[in-house]
Coordinates of C-alpha atoms and ligand atoms in Angstrom, one line a residue:
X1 CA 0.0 0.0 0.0
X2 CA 1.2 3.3 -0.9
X3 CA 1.3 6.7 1.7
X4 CA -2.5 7.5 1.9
X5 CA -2.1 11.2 2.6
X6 CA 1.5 13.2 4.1
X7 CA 1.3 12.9 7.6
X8 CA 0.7 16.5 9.1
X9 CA 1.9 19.9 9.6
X10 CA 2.8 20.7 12.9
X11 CA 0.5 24.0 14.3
X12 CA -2.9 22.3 13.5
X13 CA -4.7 20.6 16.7
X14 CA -4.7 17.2 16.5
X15 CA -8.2 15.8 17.0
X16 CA -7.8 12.0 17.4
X17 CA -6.5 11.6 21.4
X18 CA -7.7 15.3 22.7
X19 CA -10.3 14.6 25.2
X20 CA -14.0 15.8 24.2
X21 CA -13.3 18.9 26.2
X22 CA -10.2 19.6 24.8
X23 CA -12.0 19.3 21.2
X24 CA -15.1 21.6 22.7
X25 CA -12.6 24.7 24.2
X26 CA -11.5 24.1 20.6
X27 CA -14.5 24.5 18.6
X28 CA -16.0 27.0 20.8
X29 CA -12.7 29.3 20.2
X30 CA -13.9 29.2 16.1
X31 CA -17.1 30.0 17.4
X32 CA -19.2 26.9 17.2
X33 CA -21.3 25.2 19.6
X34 CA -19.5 22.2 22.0
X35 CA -22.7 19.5 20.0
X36 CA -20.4 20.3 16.7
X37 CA -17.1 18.8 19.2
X38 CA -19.6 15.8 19.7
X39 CA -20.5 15.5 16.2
X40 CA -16.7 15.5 15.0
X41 CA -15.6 13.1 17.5
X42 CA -18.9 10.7 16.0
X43 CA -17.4 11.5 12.7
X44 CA -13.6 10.3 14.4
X45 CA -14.3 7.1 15.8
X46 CA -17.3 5.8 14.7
X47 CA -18.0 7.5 11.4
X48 CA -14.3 6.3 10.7
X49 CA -13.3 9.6 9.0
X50 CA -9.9 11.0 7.9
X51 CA -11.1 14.3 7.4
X52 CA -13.5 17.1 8.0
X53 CA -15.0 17.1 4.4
X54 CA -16.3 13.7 5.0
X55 CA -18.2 15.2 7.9
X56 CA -21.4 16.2 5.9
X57 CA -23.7 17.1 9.0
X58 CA -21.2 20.1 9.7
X59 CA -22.2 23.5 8.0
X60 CA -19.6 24.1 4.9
X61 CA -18.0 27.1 6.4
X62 CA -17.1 25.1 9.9
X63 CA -15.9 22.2 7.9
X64 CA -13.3 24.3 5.8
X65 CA -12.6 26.5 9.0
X66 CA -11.6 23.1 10.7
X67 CA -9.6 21.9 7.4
X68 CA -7.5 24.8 8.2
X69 CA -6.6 24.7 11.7
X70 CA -7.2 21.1 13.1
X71 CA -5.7 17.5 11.5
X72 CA -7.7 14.6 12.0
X73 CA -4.6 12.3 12.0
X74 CA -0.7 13.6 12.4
X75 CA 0.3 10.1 11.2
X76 CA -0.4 7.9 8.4
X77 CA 0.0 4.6 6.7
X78 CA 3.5 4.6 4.7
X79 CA 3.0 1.2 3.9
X80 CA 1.2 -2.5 5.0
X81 CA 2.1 -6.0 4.7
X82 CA -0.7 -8.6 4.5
X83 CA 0.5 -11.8 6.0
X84 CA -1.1 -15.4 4.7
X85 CA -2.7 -16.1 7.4
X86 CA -4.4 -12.2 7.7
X87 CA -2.6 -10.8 9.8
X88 CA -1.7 -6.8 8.5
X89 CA 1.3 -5.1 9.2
X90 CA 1.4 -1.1 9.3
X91 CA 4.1 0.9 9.3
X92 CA 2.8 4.3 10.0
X93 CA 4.6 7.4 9.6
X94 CA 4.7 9.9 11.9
X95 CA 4.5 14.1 11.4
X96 CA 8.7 14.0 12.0
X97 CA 9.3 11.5 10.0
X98 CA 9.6 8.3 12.3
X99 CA 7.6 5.6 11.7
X100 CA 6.1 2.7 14.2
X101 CA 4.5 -0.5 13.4
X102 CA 0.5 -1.8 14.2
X103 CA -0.7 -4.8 13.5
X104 CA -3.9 -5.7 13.1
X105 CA -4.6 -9.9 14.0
X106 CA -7.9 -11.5 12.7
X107 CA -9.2 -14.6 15.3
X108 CA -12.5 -15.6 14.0
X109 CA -14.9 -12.4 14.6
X110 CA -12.1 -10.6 16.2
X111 CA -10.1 -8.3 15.5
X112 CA -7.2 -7.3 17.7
X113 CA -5.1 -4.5 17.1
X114 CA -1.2 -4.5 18.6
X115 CA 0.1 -1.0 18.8
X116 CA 3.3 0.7 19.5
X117 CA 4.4 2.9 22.4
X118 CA 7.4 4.3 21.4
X119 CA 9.6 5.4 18.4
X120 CA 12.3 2.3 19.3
X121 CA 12.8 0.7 22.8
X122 CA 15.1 1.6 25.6
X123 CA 14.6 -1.8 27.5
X124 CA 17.3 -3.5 24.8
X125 CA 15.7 -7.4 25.1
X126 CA 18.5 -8.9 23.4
X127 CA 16.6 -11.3 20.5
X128 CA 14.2 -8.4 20.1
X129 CA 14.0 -5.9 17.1
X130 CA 13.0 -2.7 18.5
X131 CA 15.5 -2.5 20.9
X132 CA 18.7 -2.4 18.6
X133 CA 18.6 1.0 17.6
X134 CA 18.1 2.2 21.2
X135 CA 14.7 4.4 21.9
X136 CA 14.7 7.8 19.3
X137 CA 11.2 9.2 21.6
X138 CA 8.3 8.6 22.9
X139 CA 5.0 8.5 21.0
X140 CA 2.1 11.3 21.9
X141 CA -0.9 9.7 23.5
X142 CA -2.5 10.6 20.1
X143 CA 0.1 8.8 18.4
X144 CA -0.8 5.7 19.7
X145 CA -4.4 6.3 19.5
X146 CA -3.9 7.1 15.8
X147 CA -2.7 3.7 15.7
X148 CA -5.9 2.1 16.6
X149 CA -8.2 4.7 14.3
X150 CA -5.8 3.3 11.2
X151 CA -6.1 -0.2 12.1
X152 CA -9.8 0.1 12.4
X153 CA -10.1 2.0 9.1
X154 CA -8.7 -1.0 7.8
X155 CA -11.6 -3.3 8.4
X156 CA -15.3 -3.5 6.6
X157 CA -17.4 -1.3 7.6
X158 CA -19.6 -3.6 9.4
X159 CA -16.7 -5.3 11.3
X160 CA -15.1 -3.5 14.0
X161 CA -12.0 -3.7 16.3
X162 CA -12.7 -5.7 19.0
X163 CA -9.8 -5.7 21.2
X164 CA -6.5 -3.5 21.7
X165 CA -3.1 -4.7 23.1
X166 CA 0.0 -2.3 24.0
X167 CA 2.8 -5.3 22.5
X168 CA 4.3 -3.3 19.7
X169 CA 7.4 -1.6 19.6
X170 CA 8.2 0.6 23.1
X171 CA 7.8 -0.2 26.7
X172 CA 4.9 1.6 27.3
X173 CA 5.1 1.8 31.4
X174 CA 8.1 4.1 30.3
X175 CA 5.9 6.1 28.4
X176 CA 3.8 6.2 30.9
X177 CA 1.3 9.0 31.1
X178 CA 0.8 9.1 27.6
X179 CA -0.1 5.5 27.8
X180 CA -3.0 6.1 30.4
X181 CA -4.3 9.1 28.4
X182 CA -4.5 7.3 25.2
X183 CA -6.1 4.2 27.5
X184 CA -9.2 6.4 28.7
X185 CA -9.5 7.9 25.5
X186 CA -10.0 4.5 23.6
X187 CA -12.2 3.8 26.5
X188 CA -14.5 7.0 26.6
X189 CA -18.1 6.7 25.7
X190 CA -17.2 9.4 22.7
X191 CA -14.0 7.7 21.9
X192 CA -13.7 3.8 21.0
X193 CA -15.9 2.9 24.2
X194 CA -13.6 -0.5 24.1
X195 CA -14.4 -2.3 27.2
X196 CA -10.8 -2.4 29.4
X197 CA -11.4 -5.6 29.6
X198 CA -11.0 -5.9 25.8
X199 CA -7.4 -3.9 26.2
X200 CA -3.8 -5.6 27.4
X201 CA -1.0 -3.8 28.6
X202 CA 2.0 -5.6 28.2
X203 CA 5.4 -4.5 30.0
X204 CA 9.0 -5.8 30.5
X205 CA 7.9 -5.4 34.4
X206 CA 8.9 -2.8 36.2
X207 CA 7.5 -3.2 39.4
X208 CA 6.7 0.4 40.6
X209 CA 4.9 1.3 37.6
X210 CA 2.6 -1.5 37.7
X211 CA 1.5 -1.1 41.1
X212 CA 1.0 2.4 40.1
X213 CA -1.4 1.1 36.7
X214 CA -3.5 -1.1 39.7
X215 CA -4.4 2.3 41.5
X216 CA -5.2 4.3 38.0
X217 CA -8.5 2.8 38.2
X218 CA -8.5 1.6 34.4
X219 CA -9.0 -1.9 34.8
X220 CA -7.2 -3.2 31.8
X221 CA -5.4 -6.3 31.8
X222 CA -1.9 -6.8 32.5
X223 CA 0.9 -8.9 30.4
X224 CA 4.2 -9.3 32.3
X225 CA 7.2 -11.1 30.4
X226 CA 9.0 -13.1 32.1
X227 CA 11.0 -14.9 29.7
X228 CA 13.1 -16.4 32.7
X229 CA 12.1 -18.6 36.0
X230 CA 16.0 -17.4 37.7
X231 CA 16.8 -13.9 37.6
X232 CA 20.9 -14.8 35.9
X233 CA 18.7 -16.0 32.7
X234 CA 16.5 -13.0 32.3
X235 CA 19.1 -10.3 33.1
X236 CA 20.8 -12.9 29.9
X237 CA 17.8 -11.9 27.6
X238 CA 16.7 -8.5 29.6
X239 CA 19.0 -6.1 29.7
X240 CA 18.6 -4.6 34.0
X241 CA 15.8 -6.7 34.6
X242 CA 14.3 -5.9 38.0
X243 CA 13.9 -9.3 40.3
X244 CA 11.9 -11.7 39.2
X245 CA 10.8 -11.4 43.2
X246 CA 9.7 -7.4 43.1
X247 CA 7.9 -8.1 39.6
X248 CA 5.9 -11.2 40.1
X249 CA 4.7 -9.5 43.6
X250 CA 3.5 -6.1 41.3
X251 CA 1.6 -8.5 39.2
X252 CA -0.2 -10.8 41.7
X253 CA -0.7 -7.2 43.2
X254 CA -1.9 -6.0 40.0
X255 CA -4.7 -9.0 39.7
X256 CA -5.8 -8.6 43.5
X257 CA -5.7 -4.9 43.3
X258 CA -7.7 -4.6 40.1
X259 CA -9.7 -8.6 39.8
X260 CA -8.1 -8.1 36.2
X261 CA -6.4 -11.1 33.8
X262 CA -2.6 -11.4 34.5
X263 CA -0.9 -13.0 32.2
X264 CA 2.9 -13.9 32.2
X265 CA 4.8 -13.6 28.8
X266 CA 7.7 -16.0 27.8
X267 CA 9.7 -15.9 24.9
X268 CA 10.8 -19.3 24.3
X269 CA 15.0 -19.1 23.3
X270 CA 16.6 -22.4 21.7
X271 CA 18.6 -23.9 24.7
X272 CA 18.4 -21.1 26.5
X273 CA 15.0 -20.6 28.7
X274 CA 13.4 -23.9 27.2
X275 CA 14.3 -26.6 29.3
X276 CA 11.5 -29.2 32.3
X277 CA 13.8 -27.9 34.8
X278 CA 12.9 -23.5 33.6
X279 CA 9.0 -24.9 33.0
X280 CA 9.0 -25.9 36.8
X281 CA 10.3 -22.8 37.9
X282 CA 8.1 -20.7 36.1
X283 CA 5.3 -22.7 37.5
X284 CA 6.7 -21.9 40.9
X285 CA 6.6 -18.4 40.0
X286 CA 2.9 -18.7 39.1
X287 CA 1.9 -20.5 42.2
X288 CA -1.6 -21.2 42.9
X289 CA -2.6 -17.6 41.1
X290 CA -4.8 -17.9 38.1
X291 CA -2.3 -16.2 36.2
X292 CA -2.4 -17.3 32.3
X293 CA 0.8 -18.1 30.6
X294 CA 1.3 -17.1 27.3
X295 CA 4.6 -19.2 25.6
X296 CA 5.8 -17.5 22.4
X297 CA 8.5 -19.4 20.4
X298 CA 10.9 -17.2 19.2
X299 CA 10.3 -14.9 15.9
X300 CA 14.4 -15.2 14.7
X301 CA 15.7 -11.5 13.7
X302 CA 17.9 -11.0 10.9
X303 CA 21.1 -10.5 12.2
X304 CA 20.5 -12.2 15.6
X305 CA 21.9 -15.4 16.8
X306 CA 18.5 -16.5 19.3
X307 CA 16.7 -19.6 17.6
X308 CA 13.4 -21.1 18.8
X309 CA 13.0 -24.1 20.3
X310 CA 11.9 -27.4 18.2
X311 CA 7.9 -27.4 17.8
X312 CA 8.3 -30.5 19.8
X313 CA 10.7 -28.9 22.8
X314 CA 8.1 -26.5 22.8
X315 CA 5.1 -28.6 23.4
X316 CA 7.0 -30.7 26.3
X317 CA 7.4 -27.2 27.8
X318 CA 3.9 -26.5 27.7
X319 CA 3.0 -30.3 28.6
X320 CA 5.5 -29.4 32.2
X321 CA 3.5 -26.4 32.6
X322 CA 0.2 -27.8 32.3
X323 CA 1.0 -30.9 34.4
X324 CA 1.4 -28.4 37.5
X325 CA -2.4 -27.3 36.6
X326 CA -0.9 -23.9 35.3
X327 CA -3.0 -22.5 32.3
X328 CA -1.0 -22.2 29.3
X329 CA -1.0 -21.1 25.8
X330 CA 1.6 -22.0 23.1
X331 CA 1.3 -19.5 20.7
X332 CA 1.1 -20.2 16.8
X333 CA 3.8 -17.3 15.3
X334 CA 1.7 -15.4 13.2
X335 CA 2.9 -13.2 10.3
X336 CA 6.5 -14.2 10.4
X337 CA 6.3 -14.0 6.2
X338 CA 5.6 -10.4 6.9
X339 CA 8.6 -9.4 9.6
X340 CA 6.1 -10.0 12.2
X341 CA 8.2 -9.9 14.9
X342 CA 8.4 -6.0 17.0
X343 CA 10.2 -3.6 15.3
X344 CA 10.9 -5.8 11.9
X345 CA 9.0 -3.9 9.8
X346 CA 10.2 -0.8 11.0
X347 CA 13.8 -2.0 10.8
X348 CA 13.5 -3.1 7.0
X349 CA 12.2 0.0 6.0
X350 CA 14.9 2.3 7.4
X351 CA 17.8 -0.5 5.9
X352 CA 15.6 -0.1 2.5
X353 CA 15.8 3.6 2.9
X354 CA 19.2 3.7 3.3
X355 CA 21.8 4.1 0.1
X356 CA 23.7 0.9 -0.1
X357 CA 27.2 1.6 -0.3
Ligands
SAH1 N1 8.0 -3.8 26.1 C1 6.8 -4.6 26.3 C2 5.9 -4.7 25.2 C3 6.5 -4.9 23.8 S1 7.1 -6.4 23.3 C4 7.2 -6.0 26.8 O1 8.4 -6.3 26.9 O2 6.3 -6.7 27.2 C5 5.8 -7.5 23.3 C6 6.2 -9.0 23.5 O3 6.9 -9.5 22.4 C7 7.1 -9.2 24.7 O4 6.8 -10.3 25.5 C8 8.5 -9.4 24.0 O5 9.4 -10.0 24.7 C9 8.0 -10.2 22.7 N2 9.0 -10.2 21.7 C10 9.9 -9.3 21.3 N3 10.7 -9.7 20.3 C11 10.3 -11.0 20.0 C12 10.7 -12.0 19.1 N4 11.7 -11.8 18.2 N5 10.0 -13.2 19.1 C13 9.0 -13.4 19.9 N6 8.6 -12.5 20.8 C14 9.2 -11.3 20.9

């Protein structure tokens, strides 16, 4: 797919992630009444529109006025990568010229949308993609509502996006506040009205910052990877890892706090996290919590050594899990044809981009 429009001057207010009164002060300052804010955020989210002239219950002269001084979008699609099995890969460009990656994963009637946080990843989780360039910013709370809006735009119109999770490149509890803004605005009667309990945080686990998401009231879910059952593996794959002691106490604290889903992440390494012995530590780390865990084999990135485990090595690790009456999920690897691994896309373009020498 080609760039659908340039993404935006800077000056204009950015509609998609201001709050309804942030759009009303807004309108009211061109002179309009705060029911035309309400009719442009209809227009936004559930009329699915990219622009003002779209919005054809608006008077002419408001519509041009707001062509002129507000952006729907600051981003937009540079490009998108439809995998075999459907899974769609954007790479959207931002108004600086960065770009971050959204996919959008079809599972039956749903449709889940996995959005980025930041413009590259500070965190440095060694067989991960978004990490190797080190972090370049973090995204605007619009930004990563934008995300969702594109992704949606994407589907038929009588199909909509049914559930959101923060897993693309970034860590968003680093990004913090712009995460929870962007959070209540995809939750807001006027915005997406996504229930939280269709939305999944998921975070490299820093301890503080999660028991500061349980008292924020949101009541989304919560994805913690683990990766490691000892702490000298994970600090191997995560660069400062925090104990795997402080962590796993912020997430059962997160569940009991909030009555959410917790769900423990775990990147499956050839040889290196895969073996019974890790399975029955990560068990003990789960306890007698209803904590699902969600066992990802390994997407390989070009230029990195990490392999996955043997389908079968993987199932035996599941099988361990599962034995100790832990729920688990071994995860199919979707949309490896299409670099679906974080940061993958990203990464091609900007090696495409450059001049080979
Ligand atoms: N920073 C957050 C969210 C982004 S990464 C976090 O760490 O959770 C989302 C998930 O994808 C994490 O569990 C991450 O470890 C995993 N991941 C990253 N690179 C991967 C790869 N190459 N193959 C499989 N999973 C990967």
């Amino acid at each position: 797919m080609s760039v659908d429009s340039p993404a935006s001057p800077p000056g204009h207010f950015p509609i998609v992630g201001a709050t309804r009164d942030e759009v009303r002060e807004f309108v009211a300052a061109l002179g309009a009444r705060p029911y035309h804010a309400d009719q442009v955020l209809r227009w936004v989210y559930r009329g699915r529109a990219a622009g003002f002239e779209a919005m054809t219950d608006l008077a002419k002269p408001l519509r041009a006025t707001l062509a002129q001084r507000a952006v729907v979008f600051t981003s937009a699609v540079q490009r998108m990568e439809e995998s075999a099995d459907g899974t769609r890969k954007l790479l959207v460009g931002l108004a600086d010229g960065a770009a971050v990656e959204a996919v959008v994963i079809p599972e039956g009637r749903r449709h889940t949308v996995c959005v980025s946080t930041q413009v590259g990843c500070a965190i440095g989780c060694v067989f991960c993609a978004s990490g190797l360039g080190g972090l370049v910013r973090d995204l605007s709370h619009g930004e990563i509502v934008e995300q969702v809006l594109h992704a949606q735009g994407l589907l038929p119109p009588e199909e909509k996006l049914t559930n959101v999770v923060v897993m693309g490149i970034g860590e968003p509890l680093m990004n913090y506040a712009a995460l929870v803004r962007a959070l209540r605005v995809l939750m807001a009667p006027w915005g997406l009205a996504l229930s939280p309990r269709r939305i999944t945080v998921s975070t490299v686990g820093i301890a503080a910052r999660i028991r500061q998401l349980a008292d924020e009231g949101l009541g989304v879910n919560l994805a913690v990877s683990l990766h490691a059952s000892d702490d000298l593996t994970r600090q191997r794959l995560v660069p400062h890892a925090q104990p795997l002691q402080h962590v796993v106490a912020a997430a059962r604290h997160y569940r009991h706090a909030t009555g959410r889903e917790v769900t423990f992440e775990y990147v499956l390494v050839r040889d290196i996290n895969d073996s019974a012995a890790d399975a029955q530590g990560l068990a003990e780390w789960v306890g007698r919590e209803p904590i699902l865990v969600n066992l990802l084999p390994l997407n390989p990135v070009e230029g990195l050594a990490w392999q996955e485990p043997p389908a079968e090595r993987a199932e035996r690790f599941a099988a361990e899990l599962r034995r100790r009456h832990v729920r688990v999920q071994l995860r199919k690897r979707r949309g490896a044809d299409i670099a679906g691994a974080c940061g993958q896309l990203r990464r091609r373009a900007r090696d495409e981009a450059r001049p080979s020498t």
